[in-house]
Each structure stands twice: as C-alpha cells, then as structure tokens.
XYZ file of C-alpha atoms in Angstrom:
654
model
C 19.042 -21.251 -61.208
C 21.782 -19.405 -59.306
C 19.609 -16.317 -59.288
C 16.713 -18.285 -57.729
C 18.966 -19.663 -54.976
C 20.305 -16.185 -54.325
C 16.757 -14.733 -53.941
C 15.789 -17.602 -51.614
C 18.916 -16.946 -49.561
C 18.006 -13.234 -49.221
C 14.508 -14.134 -47.999
C 15.808 -16.593 -45.416
C 18.384 -14.173 -43.997
C 15.884 -12.405 -41.629
C 14.676 -15.764 -40.340
C 18.209 -16.968 -39.709
C 19.029 -13.695 -37.986
C 16.144 -14.034 -35.569
C 16.705 -15.256 -32.026
C 14.761 -18.339 -31.003
C 12.844 -19.448 -27.889
C 12.489 -23.171 -27.202
C 8.999 -23.703 -25.754
C 8.622 -27.023 -23.925
C 5.178 -28.700 -23.958
C 3.928 -31.976 -22.509
C 0.123 -32.243 -22.829
C -1.548 -34.294 -25.555
C -5.072 -33.008 -24.911
C -6.966 -29.874 -25.871
C -7.342 -26.998 -25.297
C -3.989 -25.975 -23.808
C -1.634 -27.948 -26.064
C -1.685 -31.129 -28.114
C -0.496 -32.533 -31.416
C -3.002 -33.131 -34.206
C -1.766 -34.808 -37.402
C 1.809 -34.011 -36.450
C 1.109 -30.289 -35.861
C 1.466 -28.768 -32.383
C -1.671 -26.806 -31.518
C -3.424 -25.295 -28.529
C -3.903 -22.101 -26.547
C -0.402 -22.016 -25.011
C 1.285 -22.781 -28.343
C -0.637 -20.125 -30.276
C -0.156 -17.556 -27.504
C 3.606 -18.185 -27.471
C 3.679 -17.900 -31.281
C 2.062 -14.441 -31.072
C 4.561 -13.437 -28.372
C 7.346 -14.584 -30.709
C 5.953 -12.396 -33.494
C 5.792 -9.349 -31.214
C 9.331 -9.901 -29.919
C 10.698 -10.798 -33.385
C 11.729 -14.193 -32.006
C 11.294 -17.630 -33.602
C 9.393 -20.095 -31.384
C 10.557 -23.717 -31.429
C 8.129 -26.212 -29.832
C 9.825 -29.174 -28.165
C 7.730 -31.964 -26.621
C 8.886 -33.801 -23.493
C 7.370 -35.394 -20.407
C 6.160 -33.121 -17.607
C 8.799 -34.353 -15.162
C 11.579 -33.893 -17.740
C 10.397 -30.314 -18.433
C 10.458 -29.515 -14.697
C 14.018 -30.837 -14.511
C 15.087 -28.878 -17.603
C 13.620 -25.542 -16.500
C 15.708 -25.689 -13.299
C 18.872 -26.334 -15.353
C 20.419 -23.114 -16.764
C 22.166 -25.152 -19.506
C 19.013 -26.962 -20.698
C 17.775 -26.684 -24.279
C 14.329 -25.666 -22.910
C 13.832 -21.908 -22.422
C 10.180 -21.600 -21.334
C 7.393 -23.914 -20.190
C 3.778 -23.302 -19.167
C 2.751 -24.517 -15.705
C 0.163 -23.673 -13.064
C 1.225 -21.722 -9.956
C -0.890 -21.197 -6.820
C -2.336 -17.721 -6.360
C -0.129 -15.461 -4.150
C 2.647 -18.047 -4.279
C 5.414 -17.660 -6.863
C 7.659 -20.465 -7.998
C 11.416 -20.073 -7.506
C 11.791 -19.297 -11.208
C 11.389 -16.334 -13.522
C 7.602 -16.179 -13.860
C 5.257 -14.318 -16.232
C 2.007 -12.551 -15.519
C -1.003 -14.910 -15.079
C -2.203 -16.404 -18.371
C -5.416 -18.212 -17.419
C -7.103 -18.945 -14.105
C -7.792 -22.472 -12.845
C -8.262 -24.335 -9.572
C -7.802 -27.735 -7.973
C -10.205 -29.721 -5.826
C -10.715 -33.189 -4.363
C -12.066 -36.179 -6.315
C -13.307 -39.427 -4.715
C -15.414 -42.446 -5.615
C -19.184 -41.949 -5.868
C -20.080 -43.522 -2.515
C -17.404 -41.727 -0.481
C -18.059 -38.747 1.811
C -17.638 -35.172 0.569
C -14.457 -33.219 1.298
C -15.438 -29.855 2.814
C -11.969 -28.598 3.727
C -8.380 -29.691 4.315
C -9.272 -31.090 7.738
C -11.369 -33.806 6.049
C -8.178 -35.196 4.453
C -6.577 -36.106 7.804
C -5.511 -39.772 7.804
C -6.501 -40.352 4.149
C -4.315 -41.513 1.289
C -4.103 -38.572 -1.101
C -2.668 -38.748 -4.634
C -0.538 -35.677 -5.524
C 1.029 -35.077 -8.946
C 4.752 -34.554 -8.380
C 5.877 -31.063 -9.415
C 2.343 -29.804 -10.181
C 0.920 -26.658 -8.599
C -0.852 -28.739 -5.933
C 2.586 -30.091 -4.935
C 4.018 -26.536 -4.866
C 1.128 -25.287 -2.709
C 1.429 -27.930 0.024
C 5.228 -28.231 -0.027
C 5.720 -25.829 2.907
C 2.562 -26.755 4.805
C 2.001 -29.368 7.500
C 0.523 -32.472 5.867
C -1.713 -34.556 8.116
C -2.571 -37.051 5.395
C -0.650 -39.858 3.707
C 0.752 -38.480 0.480
C 1.025 -40.711 -2.590
C 3.129 -39.177 -5.402
C 2.005 -39.857 -8.992
C 3.467 -38.798 -12.339
C 0.070 -37.916 -13.911
C -3.388 -37.050 -12.642
C -4.698 -39.982 -14.716
C -2.434 -42.304 -12.700
C -4.082 -40.940 -9.550
C -7.555 -41.694 -10.960
C -6.458 -45.251 -11.789
C -5.175 -45.744 -8.227
C -8.486 -44.341 -6.938
C -10.448 -46.946 -8.960
C -8.207 -49.681 -7.509
C -8.788 -48.372 -3.931
C -5.057 -47.751 -3.552
C -5.758 -44.078 -2.669
C -8.774 -42.410 -1.051
C -8.620 -38.961 -2.641
C -7.070 -37.345 -5.718
C -6.424 -33.594 -5.629
C -6.436 -32.661 -9.324
C -6.442 -29.573 -11.490
C -9.917 -28.842 -12.902
C -9.056 -28.806 -16.638
C -7.497 -32.257 -16.536
C -10.122 -33.706 -14.169
C -13.012 -32.641 -16.392
C -11.373 -34.471 -19.314
C -10.715 -37.635 -17.269
C -14.080 -37.978 -15.500
C -15.997 -39.234 -18.610
C -13.472 -42.079 -18.801
C -13.866 -42.867 -15.081
C -17.637 -42.645 -14.374
C -17.258 -43.954 -10.808
C -15.207 -40.848 -9.884
C -16.914 -37.657 -8.789
C -16.011 -34.123 -7.730
C -16.165 -34.107 -3.920
C -15.297 -30.550 -2.857
C -15.305 -26.900 -3.714
C -12.064 -25.369 -4.957
C -9.269 -26.035 -2.445
C -6.469 -24.206 -4.289
C -6.704 -21.334 -6.748
C -4.035 -21.077 -9.397
C -3.149 -19.532 -12.715
C -1.245 -20.689 -15.777
C 2.103 -18.891 -16.147
C 5.091 -19.075 -18.413
C 8.185 -19.901 -16.321
C 11.866 -20.000 -17.156
C 15.165 -20.478 -15.376
C 16.148 -17.545 -13.139
C 19.075 -16.796 -15.438
C 16.603 -15.842 -18.193
C 14.885 -12.966 -16.418
C 15.448 -10.668 -19.444
C 13.619 -13.182 -21.651
C 10.716 -13.306 -19.172
C 10.587 -9.495 -19.174
C 10.143 -9.511 -22.977
C 7.460 -12.211 -22.725
C 5.597 -10.188 -20.075
C 5.693 -7.021 -22.167
C 4.327 -8.894 -25.200
C 1.674 -10.636 -23.062
C 0.471 -7.301 -21.673
C 0.357 -5.855 -25.186
C -1.843 -8.772 -26.311
C -4.164 -8.220 -23.342
C -4.481 -4.498 -24.057
C -5.114 -5.046 -27.784
C -7.831 -7.647 -27.179
C -6.034 -10.461 -29.007
C -5.624 -12.341 -25.739
C -9.417 -12.335 -25.199
C -9.919 -13.630 -28.753
C -7.527 -16.529 -28.082
C -9.315 -17.359 -24.813
C -12.683 -17.407 -26.572
C -11.270 -19.506 -29.406
C -9.770 -22.240 -27.233
C -11.895 -22.161 -24.095
C -15.283 -20.955 -25.366
C -17.482 -18.951 -22.961
C -16.298 -20.223 -19.620
C -16.110 -23.997 -20.484
C -13.266 -26.280 -21.457
C -13.074 -27.274 -25.118
C -13.694 -30.925 -25.718
C -10.771 -33.310 -26.018
C -10.463 -33.480 -29.798
C -8.316 -36.616 -29.731
C -10.781 -38.461 -27.498
C -13.685 -37.249 -29.652
C -12.114 -38.452 -32.875
C -11.701 -41.984 -31.493
C -15.366 -42.263 -30.553
C -16.925 -40.199 -33.310
C -17.912 -43.139 -35.510
C -19.500 -45.126 -32.670
C -21.323 -42.015 -31.500
C -22.698 -41.418 -35.000
C -24.198 -44.935 -35.062
C -25.745 -44.472 -31.633
C -27.141 -41.087 -32.654
C -28.659 -42.579 -35.796
C -30.420 -45.323 -33.799
C -31.635 -42.837 -31.230
C -32.816 -40.507 -34.001
C -34.909 -43.259 -35.606
C -36.473 -44.153 -32.275
C -36.996 -40.486 -31.622
C -38.918 -40.004 -34.847
C -41.323 -42.790 -33.862
C -41.658 -41.496 -30.322
C -42.114 -37.905 -31.539
C -45.303 -38.867 -33.337
C -46.811 -40.051 -30.073
C -45.791 -37.090 -27.946
C -46.270 -34.255 -30.462
C -49.927 -33.939 -29.528
C -49.035 -33.780 -25.848
C -46.387 -31.157 -26.554
C -48.879 -28.954 -28.333
C -51.185 -29.150 -25.334
C -48.409 -28.081 -23.018
C -46.961 -25.431 -25.356
C -49.370 -22.719 -24.307
C -48.839 -23.512 -20.630
C -45.068 -23.390 -21.092
C -45.287 -20.069 -22.955
C -47.316 -18.584 -20.123
C -44.845 -19.945 -17.557
C -41.913 -18.587 -19.590
C -43.457 -15.118 -19.661
C -44.009 -15.278 -15.911
C -40.420 -16.369 -15.311
C -39.071 -13.559 -17.469
C -41.073 -11.071 -15.425
C -39.718 -12.572 -12.196
C -36.140 -12.555 -13.595
C -36.533 -8.893 -14.584
C -37.701 -8.039 -11.055
C -34.818 -9.987 -9.516
C -32.349 -8.292 -11.855
C -33.736 -4.859 -10.989
C -33.598 -5.655 -7.273
C -30.007 -6.873 -7.636
C -29.012 -3.676 -9.451
C -30.686 -1.567 -6.762
C -28.887 -3.512 -4.044
C -25.554 -3.107 -5.830
C -26.234 0.623 -6.287
C -26.906 0.938 -2.552
C -23.621 -0.831 -1.745
C -21.678 1.297 -4.232
C -23.332 4.449 -2.894
C -22.298 3.851 0.715
C -19.965 6.746 1.673
C -17.699 4.381 3.564
C -15.341 2.127 1.631
C -16.397 -1.454 2.383
C -14.094 -4.424 1.736
C -14.451 -8.059 2.766
C -11.220 -10.075 3.042
C -10.364 -13.513 4.351
C -7.544 -14.656 6.589
C -5.171 -14.840 3.600
C -5.979 -11.158 2.744
C -7.810 -12.141 -0.452
C -10.372 -9.489 -1.459
C -13.765 -11.232 -1.596
C -15.757 -8.052 -2.350
C -15.092 -4.325 -2.318
C -16.651 -1.017 -3.359
C -13.597 0.975 -2.272
C -11.153 2.609 -4.680
C -8.889 3.595 -1.773
C -8.189 0.038 -0.604
C -4.591 0.416 -1.853
C -3.899 2.639 1.176
C -3.925 -0.402 3.474
C -0.751 -1.729 1.814
C 1.073 1.631 1.660
C 4.113 2.299 3.854
C 2.825 5.877 4.352
C -0.442 4.633 5.938
C 0.131 4.578 9.690
C -1.660 5.127 12.989
C -2.222 8.740 13.998
C 0.321 8.303 16.820
C 2.978 7.417 14.165
C 3.012 3.680 14.971
C 3.458 1.488 11.879
C 0.349 -0.228 10.456
C 0.564 -3.799 9.135
C -2.676 -5.064 7.568
C -1.873 -8.758 8.140
C -1.218 -8.174 11.857
C -4.403 -6.105 12.318
C -6.614 -8.688 10.569
C -5.104 -11.593 12.522
C -5.612 -9.738 15.860
C -9.274 -9.070 15.023
C -9.869 -12.709 13.997
C -7.971 -14.096 16.987
C -9.740 -11.931 19.598
C -13.047 -11.651 17.669
C -13.088 -7.970 18.654
C -13.478 -5.007 16.335
C -10.646 -2.563 15.666
C -11.471 1.153 15.283
C -8.470 3.411 14.741
C -7.646 6.890 13.427
C -5.066 6.687 10.648
C -2.895 9.106 8.704
C -1.792 9.049 5.056
C 0.433 11.917 3.923
C -1.676 15.040 4.683
C -4.959 13.102 5.015
C -6.685 11.542 8.006
C -8.746 8.353 7.789
C -10.844 6.237 10.144
C -10.348 2.493 9.790
C -12.757 -0.069 11.192
C -12.161 -3.832 11.038
C -15.003 -6.079 12.223
C -15.022 -9.910 12.318
C -17.911 -11.460 10.361
C -16.756 -15.107 10.381
C -13.978 -17.271 11.757
C -11.729 -16.361 8.811
C -13.318 -13.232 7.314
C -13.457 -9.563 8.272
C -15.194 -6.501 6.863
C -13.091 -3.335 6.645
C -14.618 0.159 6.586
C -12.366 2.992 5.407
C -13.588 6.598 5.598
C -11.649 9.808 5.080
C -11.928 12.021 8.160
C -9.562 14.826 7.180
C -12.255 17.498 7.328
C -13.646 16.212 10.649
C -10.129 16.057 12.097
C -9.378 19.612 11.043
C -12.719 20.855 12.349
C -12.021 19.121 15.662
C -8.559 20.688 15.809
C -9.997 24.090 14.911
C -12.629 23.712 17.622
C -10.010 22.783 20.211
C -7.804 25.628 19.010
C -10.728 28.057 19.225
C -11.494 26.902 22.757
C -7.881 27.398 23.798
C -7.757 30.781 22.086
C -10.949 31.884 23.809
C -9.739 30.875 27.248
C -6.249 32.208 26.573
C -7.667 35.470 25.247
C -9.604 36.006 28.447
C -6.535 35.048 30.492
C -4.223 37.310 28.486
C -6.542 40.294 28.742
C -6.639 39.877 32.504
C -2.997 39.287 33.224
C -1.465 41.664 30.671
C -2.438 44.734 32.687
C -1.773 43.065 36.044
C 1.734 41.947 35.061
C 2.949 44.615 32.637
C 2.370 47.521 35.068
C 4.362 46.087 38.021
C 6.926 44.744 35.581
C 7.378 48.248 34.178
C 7.778 49.607 37.716
C 10.387 46.948 38.457
C 12.365 47.751 35.298
C 12.151 51.506 36.065
C 13.186 51.018 39.696
C 16.046 48.703 38.763
C 17.336 51.297 36.292
C 17.246 53.844 39.099
C 19.074 51.440 41.442
C 21.750 50.747 38.788
C 22.326 54.471 38.251
C 22.397 55.045 42.026
C 24.992 52.290 42.537
C 27.304 53.997 40.061
C 26.908 57.325 41.888
C 27.291 55.781 45.379
C 30.410 53.801 44.495
C 32.838 56.785 44.979
C 31.126 57.728 48.279
C 31.435 54.143 49.519
C 35.140 54.104 48.630
C 35.665 57.428 50.425
C 33.758 56.275 53.520
C 35.663 52.976 53.626
C 38.931 54.865 53.831
C 37.658 56.661 56.951
C 36.158 53.490 58.441
C 38.131 50.447 57.208
C 35.894 48.064 59.154
C 32.658 49.298 57.589
C 30.575 46.476 55.992
C 27.476 46.570 53.779
C 25.141 43.638 54.435
C 28.102 41.755 55.949
C 30.282 42.248 52.843
C 33.131 44.614 52.076
C 31.785 47.717 50.277
C 33.406 46.837 46.903
C 31.997 43.292 46.969
C 28.626 44.494 48.190
C 28.319 47.072 45.378
C 29.251 44.397 42.782
C 26.636 42.041 44.249
C 24.049 44.828 44.225
C 24.869 45.623 40.590
C 24.635 41.917 39.677
C 21.307 41.637 41.494
C 19.979 44.682 39.631
C 20.955 43.099 36.314
C 19.291 39.806 37.312
C 16.107 41.573 38.350
C 16.070 43.547 35.092
C 16.611 40.389 32.993
C 13.849 38.547 34.884
C 11.448 41.458 34.432
C 12.179 41.563 30.687
C 11.591 37.799 30.465
C 8.230 38.254 32.184
C 7.411 40.961 29.645
C 8.358 38.685 26.714
C 6.131 35.867 28.025
C 3.206 38.274 28.393
C 3.775 39.558 24.844
C 3.818 35.957 23.546
C 0.523 35.345 25.336
C -0.987 38.456 23.783
C 0.397 37.472 20.361
C -1.058 33.943 20.664
C -4.563 35.235 21.325
C -4.415 38.223 18.950
C -6.512 38.025 15.714
C -4.542 38.345 12.493
C -5.061 40.829 9.665
C -4.522 39.106 6.318
C -5.086 42.302 4.332
C -1.654 43.592 5.374
C 0.220 40.627 3.841
C 2.727 41.176 1.042
C 4.741 38.851 -1.142
C 7.565 37.262 0.880
C 10.323 35.004 -0.501
C 11.058 32.037 1.773
C 14.743 32.168 0.705
C 14.970 35.686 2.182
C 13.249 34.494 5.372
C 15.869 31.730 5.756
C 18.798 34.098 5.239
C 17.497 36.689 7.741
C 16.749 33.998 10.347
C 20.255 32.532 9.978
C 21.833 35.971 10.465
C 19.802 36.590 13.619
C 20.677 33.151 15.074
C 24.343 33.151 14.005
C 25.545 33.306 17.615
C 23.547 30.172 18.519
C 24.275 28.140 15.366
C 28.064 28.702 15.396
C 28.518 25.459 17.377
C 26.592 23.379 14.809
C 26.919 22.440 11.141
C 24.205 24.273 9.213
C 23.435 23.055 5.669
C 21.131 25.128 3.452
C 19.606 24.055 0.132
C 17.626 26.956 -1.289
C 15.828 26.526 -4.592
C 16.931 28.755 -7.445
C 13.283 29.549 -8.142
C 11.834 32.188 -5.872
C 9.303 30.486 -3.546
C 7.152 33.562 -2.851
C 4.052 33.460 -0.653
C 1.644 36.053 0.725
C 2.494 36.808 4.333
C 4.262 38.861 6.979
C 8.056 38.588 6.760
C 8.695 39.314 10.465
C 6.188 36.689 11.601
C 7.684 34.051 9.262
C 11.178 34.955 10.493
C 9.921 34.519 14.072
C 8.680 31.001 13.150
C 11.973 29.921 11.578
C 14.082 31.464 14.386
C 12.060 29.505 16.932
C 12.488 26.254 14.954
C 16.260 26.844 14.604
C 16.574 27.492 18.348
C 14.656 24.276 19.106
C 16.969 22.339 16.758
C 20.021 23.774 18.511
C 18.605 22.772 21.901
C 17.990 19.197 20.652
C 21.447 18.658 19.072
C 24.798 18.055 20.789
C 27.350 20.826 20.249
C 30.055 20.234 17.621
C 28.199 17.123 16.383
C 24.802 18.626 15.600
C 23.687 18.951 11.955
C 20.846 21.287 10.983
C 19.555 21.166 7.380
C 17.299 23.893 5.984
C 15.709 23.480 2.546
C 13.250 25.373 0.363
C 11.571 23.951 -2.734
C 8.525 24.351 -4.964
C 6.171 21.430 -5.506
C 3.272 21.963 -7.914
C 1.452 25.047 -6.532
C 2.991 24.983 -3.050
C 6.156 26.318 -1.468
C 7.809 24.068 1.121
C 10.262 25.078 3.870
C 11.899 22.154 5.705
C 14.205 22.076 8.721
C 15.814 18.836 9.845
C 18.167 18.004 12.723
C 19.973 14.911 14.043
C 19.058 15.621 17.645
C 17.445 13.531 20.358
C 13.985 13.449 18.721
C 10.599 13.145 20.433
C 8.349 10.276 21.437
C 4.709 9.984 20.347
C 3.383 11.392 23.646
C 5.456 14.570 23.231
C 4.458 14.911 19.573
C 0.774 14.939 20.493
C 1.225 17.947 22.802
C 4.092 19.801 21.140
C 1.912 22.738 19.964
C -0.127 23.065 23.159
C 0.329 26.403 24.997
C 2.626 26.163 28.058
C 3.722 22.599 27.234
C 7.534 22.307 27.256
C 10.196 19.709 27.969
C 12.670 22.468 28.923
C 10.834 23.940 31.896
C 13.957 23.617 34.072
C 15.945 25.528 31.410
C 13.558 28.469 31.297
C 11.262 27.331 28.473
C 7.781 28.903 28.539
C 6.030 26.413 26.234
C 4.716 29.165 23.963
C 7.251 29.040 21.108
C 5.699 26.310 18.942
C 2.194 27.408 19.944
C 2.851 30.878 18.512
C 4.548 29.319 15.463
C 1.535 27.071 14.855
C -0.826 30.038 15.052
C 1.289 32.128 12.644
C 1.402 29.258 10.131
C -2.373 28.833 10.283
C -2.830 32.583 9.810
C -0.794 32.213 6.620
C -3.071 29.349 5.441
C -0.146 26.960 5.771
C 0.392 23.512 7.273
C 3.101 22.212 9.615
C 4.010 18.515 9.569
C 6.333 17.222 12.319
C 8.049 13.842 11.911
C 10.189 12.700 14.828
C 11.215 9.619 16.786
C 13.484 9.157 19.786
C 17.145 8.989 18.757
C 16.468 9.742 15.064
C 16.127 13.523 15.082
C 13.225 15.699 13.922
C 12.031 16.830 10.474
C 9.523 19.696 10.144
C 7.839 20.624 6.830
C 6.069 23.980 6.433
C 3.780 24.089 3.381
C 2.313 27.316 1.954
C 0.387 28.208 -1.193
C 2.507 29.996 -3.796
C 1.633 33.639 -4.346
C -0.079 34.357 -7.648
C 1.895 36.584 -9.983
C-alpha cells in the first residue's frame, strides 16, 4: 500500500509543480462557454485549455457574473487571471489584451413595427439599452451620445425592457442576439453592423508577461491549424451553434410536434407526389439553366477580379476611419511608414491627407519618396466617407526626367563652355603673364625709386610716397593674379562639368584612402572644427578615379566647414559596407538647408555664398562625378539641424 501511495505521489508531482491560470467565465449558453452536466465546455474554455497545455500551465475555470469578472480583472490582487471579452476593432481596452480570437459585431434591435436604424444619427432622442461594461459600452464611452442611454446588466434584460416599451432600441452583440430572438419573436434586427469587434483574452496590466505567453500559444495554434479546427467544431461553417441548453428543454415537445407533422406529411405527400413528378423535369431543366448562368457569372467575376489585380497601379479603398475596404496593393504598408514622405521632405500623415480630401472633396496628387524610391500617390473621394488611393512607383520615370534635365543642362553648358573657354582663358593667360612681368618690374624698380626719392624728397607716385606706392602696386598685382587664377578655376570647372567621362580608365579605389587623403588636403580648413572619422575595418573598394573622388569629398568637407560655426562645429565622416554597396557619409551640425535650397543644390551656378565668392559649381561637379561612377547621392537637411549626405557606390568585384 505504501508503494502505491508513493507511485501516485510521483505522478502528481509534475501537476503540483505546474503554474496555474484562473480563467473567469460567465456565459451559460453555447458555443462560447457554458456548463453541461456540471462540466464547463465551449470554444473559449477548450481554447484556453490548449493554451495551458502549450504553456505547461494548469487552467482553472472559475464562474462568476459578467460584472464581477469586469471588476476582478481591473484588480491586480483578484483571484481571476484572464477573462474573454469582446473589444471594438481598432480600439484596445486599458488592459493587457491578446490577439483577436473570433470576429463579431453589434447592431440595433427594435420591435417589428418600428422604423429601421440606418446609422447612429437615427438613434438621436431614442432610449437605447446598453450592456454595462460590454464592448458596445467601451466603443461609445468616449463619443458624444445624442440618445438617452439605459444601462442594463444583460442583453436579455434589454430585450425584456424593449418588449415592455421601456426602451426603444437595444444595441446587442450578434451571438447573444441570435440566441435571444427565438424567445422574443416580436423583436427584429433593425440595422446593419454598427460596431465591429473581436473576442480577446484580457488580463490586468500587471500580468503582461502572462498575456505574452498566451499570445505566443494562440499564434502557434493558428499556424498549426488547430485554431481553425476549434472554430469549425464550435461555430460550424459561419453560423452560431444552437443553444444546447435551450434545445434540451424543448426537445421532447419538438419531437411530438415533428411526429404529428410527419403523419400529416405522409398523407399530404400522397396527394402531391403526382404533382411533384410533373414538375420534376421542369425543375431539372431550370436547375441546369441556373448552373450554366452561375458558371458564367463566376467566370465573369474571376475575369473582373483578374483585371483589378492586373492593374499596374496599386488600388486601395478606405473609409474615414482608415479601414481597408478593398485592395490589390502589396505596397499599402508604405502609407504608414515614417520613411514615406513628400518629395520636398515634408512629413506625410495618411489620416490628415484622407481627411483633407474628404473635407474639400478634391483629389490629392503628390510625388512621394521612400528610401531610394519615388512614388506617385493619388487620393480621390468616391463618397462622403470613402476614398480610393492609387499608389504607383515612379522611380524610373523620376530618374529619366532627372537624366533628361541633366542632359539638357549639359548640352547647353557644353556649348557655353566651348565658347567661353577660349574667350576667357586667352585674356586670362595674358593677364597672368603681364602681372608676373609687373611684379618682377616692381622688384627691379624699387631700388631706383629709393635712389630717386633721395634726390627729390617731394616726389610722389600716384599721390603716394614711393615706398607706399610700390607696396600698393605689388598688392594690386597679387590681387589681379589671384583674380585671374580664380577665373581660370571657374572655367576649368565649367569644362569639367560638361566633359564626357571615360569609365575604361577606372581602377579599384578604397574609400578609406579617399577619406584620409581628403582630410590631409583640407587640414588647414578643418583645424577649427572637431572632425570624427569612423572607417570600416573592411576595405570598401569601388571602381573609379581616386582624384575625382577626392575632389568630391574635399568639396563636401569645405561646404561642411562653411556651414558650421568655428570651435563648435562637428563634422563626422563614416565609411561602411552594406550588402553589395559601399557607403560614404559626411554629417555636420551646421545651419542646414530649407526645402527650396535642397531642390536646387546641385544646379550649376546656384549658390547661397555668392557674396563670399562661391561659383555654384562645386556640388554640380560632385553630382556629375558621382553619376559617372554609377553612384547615388542622398542629401538630408533641415534648417537648424545640420546636413547629412550619403554617397552610395557598388562594391568592386574581386
């Protein structure tokens, strides 16, 4: 006997060691939960039992009233851990909440002779029964109520008040209403769905870890198919299971009625059998005809759906609450992304755009940007509370348009450069040569001027003493020479901008080496700023021309220095490898640029530093060099927040 008790004790140890979840239930009707012969059954109970098995947790079912369960689940010290309630779609309760379990809805119910309820406006001034704490109550709690609300503890109480004319309308959840309507034949469904909801497991906010485990188990059941089997078992194919308790009470009376009807039917069948045979052939012919028509309709529907799915544009229909009514677009997630913004860098908010279109009843057509892609978004109103959104990628068209504009500028600039290069370089060369001669002559004439001044102390050159005049002449020569050289540099930049590139001469260049050379050449300019470099240990090698890439980075460093305050400016330079691309980034904490400047920043001759001697060709030449290297330049900047520039190139193949 002791041995038997010991074996039993060993078998019960794992059960005792298990954690437990107290699952509170309240319904006494199928299919969600009810008690039959003292055993708790139903969809929610069996689903929670399977979750307990997956989480190695013992499930304890505890039955209480609905109101008591609502009170307990808000109390962290309650003996109830989890309950199953309905929550409105897109509206979470202030509790730890699971993924949706099963969809449902609520609508209005009135007496047979009362008018239909088409929308919420039809409830104005009426007495409306609302179940306290139910998902209908949660949905309307923060909305303006223009009807007289009558709180009830159960939907059945609301139906009883409706029969007694103490309320005009009951807004009830569909599962419960379908069970109650056979018992209240004078009540009818008077509206389409007013609120969409879903069953969820909820728990106190302090039990978020428990809800995480329940969610993981619930998702595992959905992926394995067990969840679908439970739905089919308890709900059938889209209909509510009958109320087993109600059926058991009336089963005997129904059997008697069926027997009487069956006897009468046998007698009546003898009289109508002949008529049925006469109509059988006609019905068969009609059935064949209907099947042919149904096949044609089905084929037409499939063709129509294929046409919609084959439209190159992504088409989505949404309502005012941003619910997706229909869509053939796999890219609809872009509309909710923080990286999806207008092409001028303004933030895009889907809710604001839809409300503006509905309010003004005017279409919105905008060019958008997502990472390195360009999109065209169209939003058109099709009803008072619905819009159709068309989303089409326009990256290729945008790049072709840019290339066309760039080609036009290059063509015009090429013609201009060819004409002015000869006209400017020749006189500029003469100026530089003459100035060199003047500088050499000043040095030779200085002793003669000193000697002549000794003989004639009052001798002046251009109204100045000889020493001062010679210094001014020397300074003027230097200024003329510097100006002539600057003219020559601008002409060379023009020629470089319009010059075709030769990709065959490219060699492998490491971006780390480009950064180091550029920093050495700009050391005199960057000494007043804090320069931070983060160079990847891998060698980010690309095919290109080292001197041209150094010219690009030197220009970007100089621009960063011009944008930052001395002693407080921070310039960060980074290289990294991402998949098959090499990325060179330069970031500063300078003054930044507005959207208007960003649009024109790479245009030839456009500059914000014209008064400081800027020619407006630096970033234009940089942009051309980057394109010659099959790279991309992305500029992110806003006023007061500095500028970040990313240069992206394809990695060289080993």
